[in-house]
Amino acid sequence: GQKPAVAQDCNVVDCTPVWRALLFDACTRECGNGTQRRVVLCEQIKASGVTATVNAVDCPAATMPPVQRRCGDIDCAAEWDVEPYEQCAVTCGGSSQSRRVFCHQLQASGLLVEVADALCGIPAGERPIAVRDCGVRKCPAYWNTTAFDQCTVSCGGGTQRRSAFCHQVQERGALAVVGDVVCDIAARPHEVQPCEVKDCPPIWIARPFGPCSRDCGNGSQSRAVFCQQRLAAGNDVTVPDPRCDRPLMPPRERRCSETNCAAYWESGDFSECSVPCGGGTKIRRVQCLQLQASGSVSDVDFGLCAASAAMPAPIEPCSDVACTPYWNTTAFGACTASCGGGTQRRTVFCHQVQASGELTVVANAICRVGSDPLDAEPAAVRECGVIDCATYWQQFGFSRCSRDCGNGSQSRTVHCQQLLANGSTVVRGDGLCAAATMPPRRQRCEETHCPPYWRAGDYDACSASCGGGSQIRPVVCEQLQSTGDVAAIDDFMCDPSTA
């Protein structure tokens, strides 16, 4: 039967909500009085075993862990600070400006206080400068240009260029070319102007050929070819092809990659596994194909593909697991009775197809463990011949012969009987059995002659009424014959002495 459960559920109710505090995040300051915060959740383990976050009001407020705490409760290292520089006395020509430099420290209490310079230390180059130059800049710069050069085209709108540069008088009066950024960019003179503003004659324009449609096997390349004219405004426009010289038109298409491609393996999809378990196979079609220079695909010899890649397997094992064991039986043997309720027997055994595909007979217990009720162990014995038999004559032994000799008779009981489907026997009326096959109820017996015997008749009247007379009677030797008749026979048969 089915194995009893090893475990069962218990206490299937929600737990009391409790607080769960996550880790504090980093301190907002390493020193000078910072803070740390963390997330505090109210959680509850549900009856299903899942932990869920619930409303904070469901947890006791009195036991809620703190969300924030102080940290970094130490004085920070002292560091330099500065005030803004004072305004420069001049706008150009060179001067100086100063500012206040001092040492401050963020205390553990969180207050920022000024402390002695010695706490900051005064290594060379570390203390901020207190005085700097100012107004050390040149006078306002201005733009200057060269003459325009030659036009870039003879038609279709070209351009002419010139150079613009920024001039500036230095502190000591020298004129120098300086960076453009020194001058007013918005006032920079234009360096390019249009020229030769007239239409050009139409010409053919051919774009580069596109990639070959195939790396091999007769491909093609195409490109755009069109008639174009550059107008006086400098813009290119596409015009009808007749405007250009037709004989000079470049080709729009050309052939490419006119070689046979490398042969390649082509495999179809695997068929379904020949069996769901017990080690089957699945097959697929594998071909060696080649795209020819003519553009057609041909089925070629496998050797052309094998040189470049291994042939995909056309057959592959599958379902390499043992099958579920199942009941099997021999055929039922002959019924012990054709009617009136008999039995048939057969052999029941447990079959299992192993992962190797071998069909083996295993212990019947393997089929019995965890069997599906629909696949219960087949019966080894079954009823058969469960029908009423035909009626038949039942005869019993003859009684003792009525005579020891001389043709006697014997009788016996004969009745019509039937064996029913349930195995019981009932007596039927004689009319339900075949009269022609009815055994005789009486028969003759002891059909032999009986031993001879004397039979004497009655005496007749006396021969004299007195004086001594005589009487005679008939005396004969008789025998009861086997036919049942009584016959007179010779006297010697009764008394051999008289022979």
CSV table of C-alpha atoms in Angstrom, one decimal:
chain,number,residue,atom,x,y,z
A,1,GLY,CA,0.0,0.0,0.0
A,2,GLN,CA,1.0,3.6,0.0
A,3,LYS,CA,3.8,4.6,2.4
A,4,PRO,CA,2.5,6.6,5.4
A,5,ALA,CA,3.4,10.2,5.5
A,6,VAL,CA,6.8,10.9,7.2
A,7,ALA,CA,5.8,14.4,8.4
A,8,GLN,CA,2.7,16.5,8.9
A,9,ASP,CA,2.0,20.1,9.3
A,10,CYS,CA,1.4,21.6,12.8
A,11,ASN,CA,0.8,25.0,14.4
A,12,VAL,CA,-0.3,26.4,11.0
A,13,VAL,CA,-0.9,30.0,12.3
A,14,ASP,CA,0.7,33.4,11.7
A,15,CYS,CA,3.6,34.4,14.1
A,16,THR,CA,3.5,37.5,16.2
A,17,PRO,CA,5.0,40.5,14.2
A,18,VAL,CA,8.6,41.4,15.3
A,19,TRP,CA,11.0,44.2,14.6
A,20,ARG,CA,14.0,43.5,12.3
A,21,ALA,CA,16.8,46.1,12.1
A,22,LEU,CA,19.1,46.2,9.0
A,23,LEU,CA,22.7,47.3,9.3
A,24,PHE,CA,23.6,51.0,9.9
A,25,ASP,CA,24.8,52.7,6.8
A,26,ALA,CA,28.1,54.6,6.7
A,27,CYS,CA,28.6,57.5,9.1
A,28,THR,CA,27.9,60.9,7.5
A,29,ARG,CA,31.2,62.1,8.9
A,30,GLU,CA,34.4,60.4,9.9
A,31,CYS,CA,34.8,63.1,12.6
A,32,GLY,CA,33.1,66.1,14.0
A,33,ASN,CA,29.8,64.6,15.1
A,34,GLY,CA,28.1,62.6,12.3
A,35,THR,CA,25.1,60.3,12.2
A,36,GLN,CA,24.3,56.8,10.9
A,37,ARG,CA,20.8,55.6,9.8
A,38,ARG,CA,19.4,52.2,9.2
A,39,VAL,CA,16.1,50.7,8.0
A,40,VAL,CA,13.9,49.1,10.7
A,41,LEU,CA,11.1,46.8,9.4
A,42,CYS,CA,8.1,45.1,11.1
A,43,GLU,CA,8.0,41.6,9.8
A,44,GLN,CA,5.7,38.6,10.3
A,45,ILE,CA,6.2,34.9,9.5
A,46,LYS,CA,2.9,33.8,7.9
A,47,ALA,CA,1.3,30.4,8.4
A,48,SER,CA,2.6,29.5,4.9
A,49,GLY,CA,6.2,29.9,6.2
A,50,VAL,CA,6.7,33.1,4.1
A,51,THR,CA,8.2,36.2,5.9
A,52,ALA,CA,6.3,39.3,4.9
A,53,THR,CA,6.8,43.0,5.8
A,54,VAL,CA,3.7,44.4,7.6
A,55,ASN,CA,2.5,47.8,8.9
A,56,ALA,CA,4.8,49.2,11.6
A,57,VAL,CA,1.7,49.7,13.9
A,58,ASP,CA,1.5,45.8,14.1
A,59,CYS,CA,4.8,45.7,16.1
A,60,PRO,CA,5.2,47.1,19.7
A,61,ALA,CA,6.5,50.7,19.5
A,62,ALA,CA,8.2,50.3,22.9
A,63,THR,CA,10.6,47.7,21.6
A,64,MET,CA,11.3,49.4,18.2
A,65,PRO,CA,15.2,49.5,17.6
A,66,PRO,CA,16.6,53.1,17.0
A,67,VAL,CA,16.6,54.2,13.4
A,68,GLN,CA,19.5,56.7,13.9
A,69,ARG,CA,22.6,57.0,16.1
A,70,ARG,CA,25.6,59.4,16.5
A,71,CYS,CA,29.0,58.5,15.1
A,72,GLY,CA,32.3,60.1,14.4
A,73,ASP,CA,32.4,61.7,17.9
A,74,ILE,CA,36.1,62.9,17.6
A,75,ASP,CA,37.7,66.2,16.6
A,76,CYS,CA,38.6,66.4,12.9
A,77,ALA,CA,42.1,67.2,11.8
A,78,ALA,CA,42.7,71.0,11.6
A,79,GLU,CA,42.9,72.4,8.1
A,80,TRP,CA,43.5,75.7,6.3
A,81,ASP,CA,40.7,78.0,5.2
A,82,VAL,CA,40.8,81.3,3.3
A,83,GLU,CA,38.6,84.4,2.9
A,84,PRO,CA,38.0,85.8,-0.6
A,85,TYR,CA,40.7,88.0,-2.1
A,86,GLU,CA,40.2,91.8,-1.8
A,87,GLN,CA,39.4,93.7,-5.0
A,88,CYS,CA,42.4,94.4,-7.3
A,89,ALA,CA,43.5,98.1,-7.5
A,90,VAL,CA,43.9,98.1,-11.3
A,91,THR,CA,42.2,96.4,-14.3
A,92,CYS,CA,45.4,95.8,-16.2
A,93,GLY,CA,49.1,96.6,-16.1
A,94,GLY,CA,49.8,94.5,-13.1
A,95,SER,CA,49.1,94.8,-9.3
A,96,SER,CA,48.5,92.6,-6.3
A,97,GLN,CA,45.7,91.5,-4.0
A,98,SER,CA,45.6,89.8,-0.6
A,99,ARG,CA,43.3,87.6,1.5
A,100,ARG,CA,43.1,86.3,5.0
A,101,VAL,CA,44.5,82.7,5.6
A,102,PHE,CA,43.6,80.9,8.9
A,103,CYS,CA,43.5,77.4,10.5
A,104,HIS,CA,40.1,75.9,11.5
A,105,GLN,CA,38.9,72.7,13.1
A,106,LEU,CA,35.6,70.8,13.2
A,107,GLN,CA,35.2,69.8,16.8
A,108,ALA,CA,33.6,66.6,18.1
A,109,SER,CA,30.6,68.7,19.2
A,110,GLY,CA,30.0,69.6,15.5
A,111,LEU,CA,31.2,73.3,15.9
A,112,LEU,CA,33.7,74.7,13.4
A,113,VAL,CA,36.2,76.9,15.3
A,114,GLU,CA,39.4,78.8,14.4
A,115,VAL,CA,42.5,77.4,16.1
A,116,ALA,CA,46.2,78.2,16.1
A,117,ASP,CA,48.1,77.9,12.8
A,118,ALA,CA,50.5,75.4,14.5
A,119,LEU,CA,47.6,72.8,14.5
A,120,CYS,CA,47.5,73.0,10.7
A,121,GLY,CA,51.3,72.9,10.3
A,122,ILE,CA,53.2,75.0,7.8
A,123,PRO,CA,55.1,72.7,5.4
A,124,ALA,CA,56.4,74.4,2.3
A,125,GLY,CA,53.8,74.7,-0.4
A,126,GLU,CA,50.9,73.5,1.8
A,127,ARG,CA,49.7,76.8,3.4
A,128,PRO,CA,47.5,78.7,1.0
A,129,ILE,CA,49.1,81.9,-0.4
A,130,ALA,CA,47.9,85.2,1.1
A,131,VAL,CA,49.0,87.5,-1.7
A,132,ARG,CA,48.8,87.1,-5.5
A,133,ASP,CA,49.4,89.3,-8.6
A,134,CYS,CA,46.3,90.9,-10.3
A,135,GLY,CA,45.5,93.1,-13.2
A,136,VAL,CA,48.4,91.4,-15.1
A,137,ARG,CA,46.7,91.3,-18.5
A,138,LYS,CA,47.3,92.9,-21.9
A,139,CYS,CA,45.3,95.7,-23.5
A,140,PRO,CA,42.1,94.9,-25.5
A,141,ALA,CA,42.8,93.0,-28.7
A,142,TYR,CA,41.4,93.6,-32.2
A,143,TRP,CA,40.8,91.6,-35.4
A,144,ASN,CA,43.0,91.8,-38.6
A,145,THR,CA,42.7,89.9,-42.0
A,146,THR,CA,44.7,88.8,-45.1
A,147,ALA,CA,43.4,89.2,-48.7
A,148,PHE,CA,41.0,86.6,-50.2
A,149,ASP,CA,42.7,83.7,-52.2
A,150,GLN,CA,41.5,82.1,-55.5
A,151,CYS,CA,37.9,80.6,-55.9
A,152,THR,CA,37.7,76.9,-55.2
A,153,VAL,CA,35.7,76.0,-58.3
A,154,SER,CA,35.1,77.4,-61.8
A,155,CYS,CA,31.3,76.9,-61.6
A,156,GLY,CA,28.5,75.8,-59.3
A,157,GLY,CA,29.2,78.2,-56.6
A,158,GLY,CA,32.6,78.0,-54.9
A,159,THR,CA,34.3,79.8,-52.0
A,160,GLN,CA,37.2,82.1,-51.4
A,161,ARG,CA,39.1,82.1,-48.1
A,162,ARG,CA,41.2,84.5,-46.1
A,163,SER,CA,42.8,84.4,-42.7
A,164,ALA,CA,41.6,86.4,-39.7
A,165,PHE,CA,43.8,86.8,-36.6
A,166,CYS,CA,43.7,88.6,-33.3
A,167,HIS,CA,46.2,91.4,-32.7
A,168,GLN,CA,47.1,92.8,-29.3
A,169,VAL,CA,49.4,95.4,-27.9
A,170,GLN,CA,51.4,93.9,-25.1
A,171,GLU,CA,52.3,95.5,-21.7
A,172,ARG,CA,55.4,97.2,-23.2
A,173,GLY,CA,53.8,98.3,-26.5
A,174,ALA,CA,54.8,95.4,-28.7
A,175,LEU,CA,52.1,94.2,-31.3
A,176,ALA,CA,51.6,90.5,-31.2
A,177,VAL,CA,49.3,87.9,-32.7
A,178,VAL,CA,47.4,86.2,-29.9
A,179,GLY,CA,44.8,83.5,-29.6
A,180,ASP,CA,41.4,84.1,-31.1
A,181,VAL,CA,39.7,83.8,-27.8
A,182,VAL,CA,41.4,87.0,-26.7
A,183,CYS,CA,39.3,89.0,-29.3
A,184,ASP,CA,35.6,89.4,-29.4
A,185,ILE,CA,34.4,86.2,-31.2
A,186,ALA,CA,31.1,87.8,-32.2
A,187,ALA,CA,33.0,90.6,-34.1
A,188,ARG,CA,35.4,88.2,-35.9
A,189,PRO,CA,35.6,89.1,-39.7
A,190,HIS,CA,34.2,86.4,-42.1
A,191,GLU,CA,36.9,84.3,-43.6
A,192,VAL,CA,34.9,82.6,-46.4
A,193,GLN,CA,32.8,84.2,-49.3
A,194,PRO,CA,31.0,82.7,-52.3
A,195,CYS,CA,32.5,82.9,-55.9
A,196,GLU,CA,31.8,81.5,-59.4
A,197,VAL,CA,28.1,81.5,-58.8
A,198,LYS,CA,26.9,79.7,-62.1
A,199,ASP,CA,25.5,76.3,-63.1
A,200,CYS,CA,27.9,73.5,-64.0
A,201,PRO,CA,27.4,71.0,-66.9
A,202,PRO,CA,25.5,67.8,-65.9
A,203,ILE,CA,27.7,64.8,-65.2
A,204,TRP,CA,27.3,61.1,-64.3
A,205,ILE,CA,27.6,60.3,-60.6
A,206,ALA,CA,28.4,56.6,-59.7
A,207,ARG,CA,28.2,55.6,-56.1
A,208,PRO,CA,30.5,52.8,-54.9
A,209,PHE,CA,29.4,49.2,-55.6
A,210,GLY,CA,27.6,47.6,-52.7
A,211,PRO,CA,28.8,44.3,-51.2
A,212,CYS,CA,28.6,41.2,-53.3
A,213,SER,CA,25.4,39.4,-52.8
A,214,ARG,CA,27.4,36.2,-52.2
A,215,ASP,CA,30.9,35.4,-51.1
A,216,CYS,CA,30.9,32.7,-53.7
A,217,GLY,CA,28.5,30.9,-56.1
A,218,ASN,CA,27.9,33.7,-58.7
A,219,GLY,CA,26.8,36.8,-56.9
A,220,SER,CA,26.2,40.4,-58.1
A,221,GLN,CA,27.0,43.9,-57.0
A,222,SER,CA,24.9,47.0,-57.7
A,223,ARG,CA,25.3,50.7,-57.3
A,224,ALA,CA,23.4,53.9,-57.8
A,225,VAL,CA,24.2,55.8,-61.1
A,226,PHE,CA,22.5,59.0,-61.8
A,227,CYS,CA,22.8,62.3,-63.7
A,228,GLN,CA,23.7,65.2,-61.5
A,229,GLN,CA,24.2,68.9,-61.9
A,230,ARG,CA,25.7,71.4,-59.6
A,231,LEU,CA,23.7,74.7,-59.7
A,232,ALA,CA,25.0,78.2,-59.2
A,233,ALA,CA,23.8,78.1,-55.6
A,234,GLY,CA,26.3,75.3,-55.0
A,235,ASN,CA,23.7,72.6,-54.4
A,236,ASP,CA,23.8,69.3,-56.3
A,237,VAL,CA,20.5,68.2,-57.9
A,238,THR,CA,19.6,65.0,-59.8
A,239,VAL,CA,18.4,65.7,-63.3
A,240,PRO,CA,16.9,63.4,-66.0
A,241,ASP,CA,19.4,60.9,-67.5
A,242,PRO,CA,19.1,62.3,-71.0
A,243,ARG,CA,20.8,65.5,-69.8
A,244,CYS,CA,24.1,63.5,-69.4
A,245,ASP,CA,26.1,61.8,-72.1
A,246,ARG,CA,24.6,58.2,-72.4
A,247,PRO,CA,27.8,56.5,-73.8
A,248,LEU,CA,29.8,57.7,-70.8
A,249,MET,CA,27.3,56.3,-68.3
A,250,PRO,CA,29.0,53.9,-65.8
A,251,PRO,CA,27.5,50.4,-65.4
A,252,ARG,CA,25.0,50.0,-62.6
A,253,GLU,CA,25.6,46.3,-61.9
A,254,ARG,CA,28.4,43.7,-62.2
A,255,ARG,CA,29.0,40.1,-61.4
A,256,CYS,CA,31.2,39.0,-58.5
A,257,SER,CA,32.3,35.9,-56.6
A,258,GLU,CA,32.1,33.6,-59.6
A,259,THR,CA,33.5,30.6,-57.8
A,260,ASN,CA,32.1,27.4,-56.2
A,261,CYS,CA,31.4,27.9,-52.5
A,262,ALA,CA,32.9,25.6,-49.9
A,263,ALA,CA,30.8,22.5,-49.4
A,264,TYR,CA,28.8,22.5,-46.1
A,265,TRP,CA,26.8,20.1,-44.1
A,266,GLU,CA,23.0,20.5,-44.0
A,267,SER,CA,21.1,18.5,-41.4
A,268,GLY,CA,17.4,18.3,-40.8
A,269,ASP,CA,15.6,18.1,-37.5
A,270,PHE,CA,15.9,14.9,-35.5
A,271,SER,CA,12.8,12.6,-35.5
A,272,GLU,CA,11.1,11.9,-32.3
A,273,CYS,CA,12.9,9.2,-30.2
A,274,SER,CA,12.0,5.7,-31.2
A,275,VAL,CA,11.0,4.9,-27.6
A,276,PRO,CA,10.2,7.1,-24.6
A,277,CYS,CA,12.7,5.1,-22.4
A,278,GLY,CA,15.0,2.1,-22.4
A,279,GLY,CA,17.5,3.5,-24.9
A,280,GLY,CA,16.2,4.4,-28.3
A,281,THR,CA,17.4,6.4,-31.3
A,282,LYS,CA,16.4,9.4,-33.3
A,283,ILE,CA,17.5,10.0,-36.8
A,284,ARG,CA,17.8,13.0,-39.2
A,285,ARG,CA,18.8,13.5,-42.8
A,286,VAL,CA,22.4,14.8,-43.4
A,287,GLN,CA,23.5,16.1,-46.8
A,288,CYS,CA,26.7,17.7,-48.2
A,289,LEU,CA,25.7,20.7,-50.2
A,290,GLN,CA,27.6,23.1,-52.4
A,291,LEU,CA,26.6,26.4,-54.0
A,292,GLN,CA,28.0,26.3,-57.5
A,293,ALA,CA,29.5,29.1,-59.5
A,294,SER,CA,26.3,29.0,-61.6
A,295,GLY,CA,24.3,29.9,-58.5
A,296,SER,CA,22.6,26.5,-58.1
A,297,VAL,CA,22.9,24.3,-55.0
A,298,SER,CA,24.1,20.7,-55.6
A,299,ASP,CA,24.2,17.6,-53.4
A,300,VAL,CA,27.9,16.6,-53.6
A,301,ASP,CA,30.1,13.8,-52.2
A,302,PHE,CA,30.4,13.7,-48.4
A,303,GLY,CA,34.2,13.9,-48.8
A,304,LEU,CA,34.0,17.6,-49.8
A,305,CYS,CA,32.4,18.4,-46.5
A,306,ALA,CA,34.4,16.1,-44.3
A,307,ALA,CA,37.6,18.0,-45.2
A,308,SER,CA,36.4,21.1,-43.5
A,309,ALA,CA,34.0,19.9,-40.7
A,310,ALA,CA,32.9,16.8,-39.0
A,311,MET,CA,29.7,15.2,-40.4
A,312,PRO,CA,26.8,15.9,-38.1
A,313,ALA,CA,25.6,12.6,-36.5
A,314,PRO,CA,22.6,11.2,-38.5
A,315,ILE,CA,21.7,9.0,-35.6
A,316,GLU,CA,21.7,9.9,-32.0
A,317,PRO,CA,20.9,7.9,-28.8
A,318,CYS,CA,18.0,9.1,-26.7
A,319,SER,CA,15.8,8.1,-23.8
A,320,ASP,CA,18.7,6.3,-22.2
A,321,VAL,CA,16.8,5.8,-18.9
A,322,ALA,CA,15.2,2.6,-17.6
A,323,CYS,CA,11.5,2.4,-18.3
A,324,THR,CA,8.9,2.1,-15.6
A,325,PRO,CA,8.5,-1.6,-14.7
A,326,TYR,CA,5.2,-3.1,-15.9
A,327,TRP,CA,3.3,-6.4,-15.4
A,328,ASN,CA,3.3,-9.0,-18.1
A,329,THR,CA,1.7,-12.4,-18.3
A,330,THR,CA,1.7,-15.6,-20.2
A,331,ALA,CA,-1.5,-16.7,-21.9
A,332,PHE,CA,-4.1,-18.3,-19.7
A,333,GLY,CA,-4.0,-22.1,-19.9
A,334,ALA,CA,-6.9,-24.3,-20.9
A,335,CYS,CA,-10.0,-24.1,-18.7
A,336,THR,CA,-10.4,-26.9,-16.2
A,337,ALA,CA,-14.1,-27.2,-17.4
A,338,SER,CA,-15.9,-26.2,-20.5
A,339,CYS,CA,-19.0,-25.4,-18.4
A,340,GLY,CA,-20.3,-25.4,-14.8
A,341,GLY,CA,-17.5,-23.1,-13.5
A,342,GLY,CA,-13.8,-23.9,-14.0
A,343,THR,CA,-10.5,-22.1,-13.6
A,344,GLN,CA,-7.6,-21.0,-15.9
A,345,ARG,CA,-4.1,-20.3,-14.7
A,346,ARG,CA,-1.2,-18.2,-16.1
A,347,THR,CA,2.2,-17.0,-15.0
A,348,VAL,CA,2.5,-13.3,-13.9
A,349,PHE,CA,5.9,-11.6,-13.9
A,350,CYS,CA,7.4,-8.0,-13.7
A,351,HIS,CA,9.1,-6.8,-16.9
A,352,GLN,CA,11.4,-3.7,-17.2
A,353,VAL,CA,13.3,-2.3,-20.2
A,354,GLN,CA,16.7,-1.2,-19.0
A,355,ALA,CA,18.5,1.9,-20.1
A,356,SER,CA,20.5,-0.3,-22.5
A,357,GLY,CA,17.3,-1.4,-24.2
A,358,GLU,CA,17.5,-5.0,-22.8
A,359,LEU,CA,14.1,-6.4,-21.6
A,360,THR,CA,14.6,-8.1,-18.3
A,361,VAL,CA,12.4,-9.9,-15.8
A,362,VAL,CA,12.7,-8.3,-12.4
A,363,ALA,CA,11.3,-9.2,-9.0
A,364,ASN,CA,7.5,-8.8,-8.8
A,365,ALA,CA,8.0,-6.6,-5.7
A,366,ILE,CA,9.4,-3.9,-8.0
A,367,CYS,CA,6.2,-3.7,-9.9
A,368,ARG,CA,4.1,-3.8,-6.6
A,369,VAL,CA,5.9,-0.8,-5.0
A,370,GLY,CA,4.1,2.4,-5.8
A,371,SER,CA,2.0,0.8,-8.5
A,372,ASP,CA,-0.8,2.8,-10.0
A,373,PRO,CA,-4.2,1.3,-9.0
A,374,LEU,CA,-5.0,1.3,-12.7
A,375,ASP,CA,-2.0,-1.0,-13.2
A,376,ALA,CA,-2.5,-3.4,-10.4
A,377,GLU,CA,-0.9,-6.8,-10.4
A,378,PRO,CA,-2.8,-9.1,-12.9
A,379,ALA,CA,-4.6,-12.1,-11.5
A,380,ALA,CA,-2.8,-15.4,-12.0
A,381,VAL,CA,-6.1,-17.4,-11.8
A,382,ARG,CA,-9.5,-16.6,-13.3
A,383,GLU,CA,-12.9,-18.3,-13.6
A,384,CYS,CA,-13.9,-19.8,-16.9
A,385,GLY,CA,-16.6,-22.0,-18.3
A,386,VAL,CA,-19.1,-20.1,-16.2
A,387,ILE,CA,-22.1,-21.3,-18.1
A,388,ASP,CA,-24.7,-24.0,-17.5
A,389,CYS,CA,-23.7,-27.3,-19.0
A,390,ALA,CA,-25.9,-29.3,-21.3
A,391,THR,CA,-28.2,-31.7,-19.6
A,392,TYR,CA,-27.0,-35.3,-19.3
A,393,TRP,CA,-28.3,-38.7,-18.1
A,394,GLN,CA,-27.0,-39.6,-14.6
A,395,GLN,CA,-27.1,-43.4,-14.0
A,396,PHE,CA,-26.5,-45.3,-10.8
A,397,GLY,CA,-25.6,-48.9,-10.2
A,398,PHE,CA,-28.0,-51.8,-11.0
A,399,SER,CA,-29.8,-53.5,-8.1
A,400,ARG,CA,-29.2,-57.2,-7.2
A,401,CYS,CA,-30.5,-59.7,-9.8
A,402,SER,CA,-34.0,-60.9,-9.0
A,403,ARG,CA,-32.9,-64.5,-9.6
A,404,ASP,CA,-29.8,-66.5,-9.2
A,405,CYS,CA,-30.6,-68.3,-12.5
A,406,GLY,CA,-33.2,-68.8,-15.1
A,407,ASN,CA,-33.4,-65.2,-16.5
A,408,GLY,CA,-33.8,-62.6,-13.7
A,409,SER,CA,-33.9,-58.9,-14.0
A,410,GLN,CA,-32.1,-55.8,-12.5
A,411,SER,CA,-33.2,-52.2,-12.1
A,412,ARG,CA,-31.4,-48.9,-11.4
A,413,THR,CA,-32.1,-45.2,-11.1
A,414,VAL,CA,-31.6,-43.0,-14.2
A,415,HIS,CA,-32.5,-39.3,-14.2
A,416,CYS,CA,-31.8,-36.2,-16.3
A,417,GLN,CA,-29.2,-34.0,-14.5
A,418,GLN,CA,-27.5,-30.6,-15.3
A,419,LEU,CA,-24.4,-28.9,-13.9
A,420,LEU,CA,-25.1,-25.2,-13.4
A,421,ALA,CA,-22.7,-22.3,-14.0
A,422,ASN,CA,-22.2,-21.9,-10.2
A,423,GLY,CA,-21.0,-25.5,-9.9
A,424,SER,CA,-24.2,-26.9,-8.3
A,425,THR,CA,-26.0,-29.9,-9.8
A,426,VAL,CA,-29.8,-30.1,-10.3
A,427,VAL,CA,-32.2,-32.8,-11.5
A,428,ARG,CA,-34.2,-31.9,-14.5
A,429,GLY,CA,-37.3,-33.5,-16.1
A,430,ASP,CA,-36.5,-36.5,-18.4
A,431,GLY,CA,-37.9,-34.5,-21.3
A,432,LEU,CA,-34.9,-32.1,-21.1
A,433,CYS,CA,-32.4,-34.9,-21.9
A,434,ALA,CA,-32.0,-36.7,-25.2
A,435,ALA,CA,-34.3,-39.7,-25.1
A,436,ALA,CA,-32.1,-41.5,-27.7
A,437,THR,CA,-29.1,-41.6,-25.3
A,438,MET,CA,-31.1,-42.5,-22.2
A,439,PRO,CA,-29.4,-45.5,-20.5
A,440,PRO,CA,-31.9,-48.5,-19.7
A,441,ARG,CA,-33.4,-48.5,-16.3
A,442,ARG,CA,-33.8,-52.4,-16.3
A,443,GLN,CA,-31.8,-55.3,-17.7
A,444,ARG,CA,-31.9,-59.1,-17.8
A,445,CYS,CA,-29.5,-61.0,-15.6
A,446,GLU,CA,-28.4,-64.5,-14.6
A,447,GLU,CA,-29.3,-65.8,-18.0
A,448,THR,CA,-28.3,-69.4,-17.2
A,449,HIS,CA,-30.2,-72.7,-16.7
A,450,CYS,CA,-31.1,-73.5,-13.2
A,451,PRO,CA,-30.2,-76.9,-11.6
A,452,PRO,CA,-32.7,-79.6,-12.6
A,453,TYR,CA,-35.3,-80.5,-10.0
A,454,TRP,CA,-38.0,-83.1,-9.5
A,455,ARG,CA,-41.6,-82.0,-9.7
A,456,ALA,CA,-44.3,-84.4,-8.3
A,457,GLY,CA,-47.9,-84.0,-9.2
A,458,ASP,CA,-51.0,-84.9,-7.1
A,459,TYR,CA,-51.7,-88.6,-6.4
A,460,ASP,CA,-54.7,-90.0,-8.3
A,461,ALA,CA,-57.6,-92.1,-6.7
A,462,CYS,CA,-56.7,-95.3,-4.9
A,463,SER,CA,-56.9,-98.4,-7.1
A,464,ALA,CA,-59.1,-100.3,-4.6
A,465,SER,CA,-61.5,-99.2,-2.0
A,466,CYS,CA,-60.2,-101.9,0.3
A,467,GLY,CA,-57.8,-104.8,0.5
A,468,GLY,CA,-54.9,-102.8,-0.5
A,469,GLY,CA,-54.8,-100.6,-3.6
A,470,SER,CA,-52.4,-98.1,-5.0
A,471,GLN,CA,-52.2,-94.4,-6.0
A,472,ILE,CA,-49.9,-93.0,-8.6
A,473,ARG,CA,-48.8,-89.5,-9.4
A,474,PRO,CA,-46.7,-87.9,-12.2
A,475,VAL,CA,-43.1,-87.1,-11.3
A,476,VAL,CA,-41.1,-85.3,-13.9
A,477,CYS,CA,-37.6,-83.9,-14.0
A,478,GLU,CA,-37.8,-80.1,-14.8
A,479,GLN,CA,-35.4,-77.3,-15.3
A,480,LEU,CA,-35.9,-73.5,-15.4
A,481,GLN,CA,-34.3,-72.5,-18.7
A,482,SER,CA,-32.2,-69.3,-19.3
A,483,THR,CA,-35.1,-68.0,-21.4
A,484,GLY,CA,-37.3,-68.1,-18.3
A,485,ASP,CA,-39.3,-71.1,-19.5
A,486,VAL,CA,-39.7,-74.3,-17.5
A,487,ALA,CA,-38.9,-77.4,-19.6
A,488,ALA,CA,-39.3,-81.2,-18.8
A,489,ILE,CA,-36.0,-82.9,-19.3
A,490,ASP,CA,-34.6,-86.4,-19.0
A,491,ASP,CA,-34.8,-88.0,-15.5
A,492,PHE,CA,-31.1,-88.7,-15.5
A,493,MET,CA,-30.6,-84.9,-15.4
A,494,CYS,CA,-32.2,-85.0,-11.9
A,495,ASP,CA,-30.8,-88.3,-10.8
A,496,PRO,CA,-27.8,-89.6,-12.7
A,497,SER,CA,-28.3,-93.0,-11.1
A,498,THR,CA,-31.4,-93.6,-13.2
A,499,ALA,CA,-29.3,-93.2,-16.4
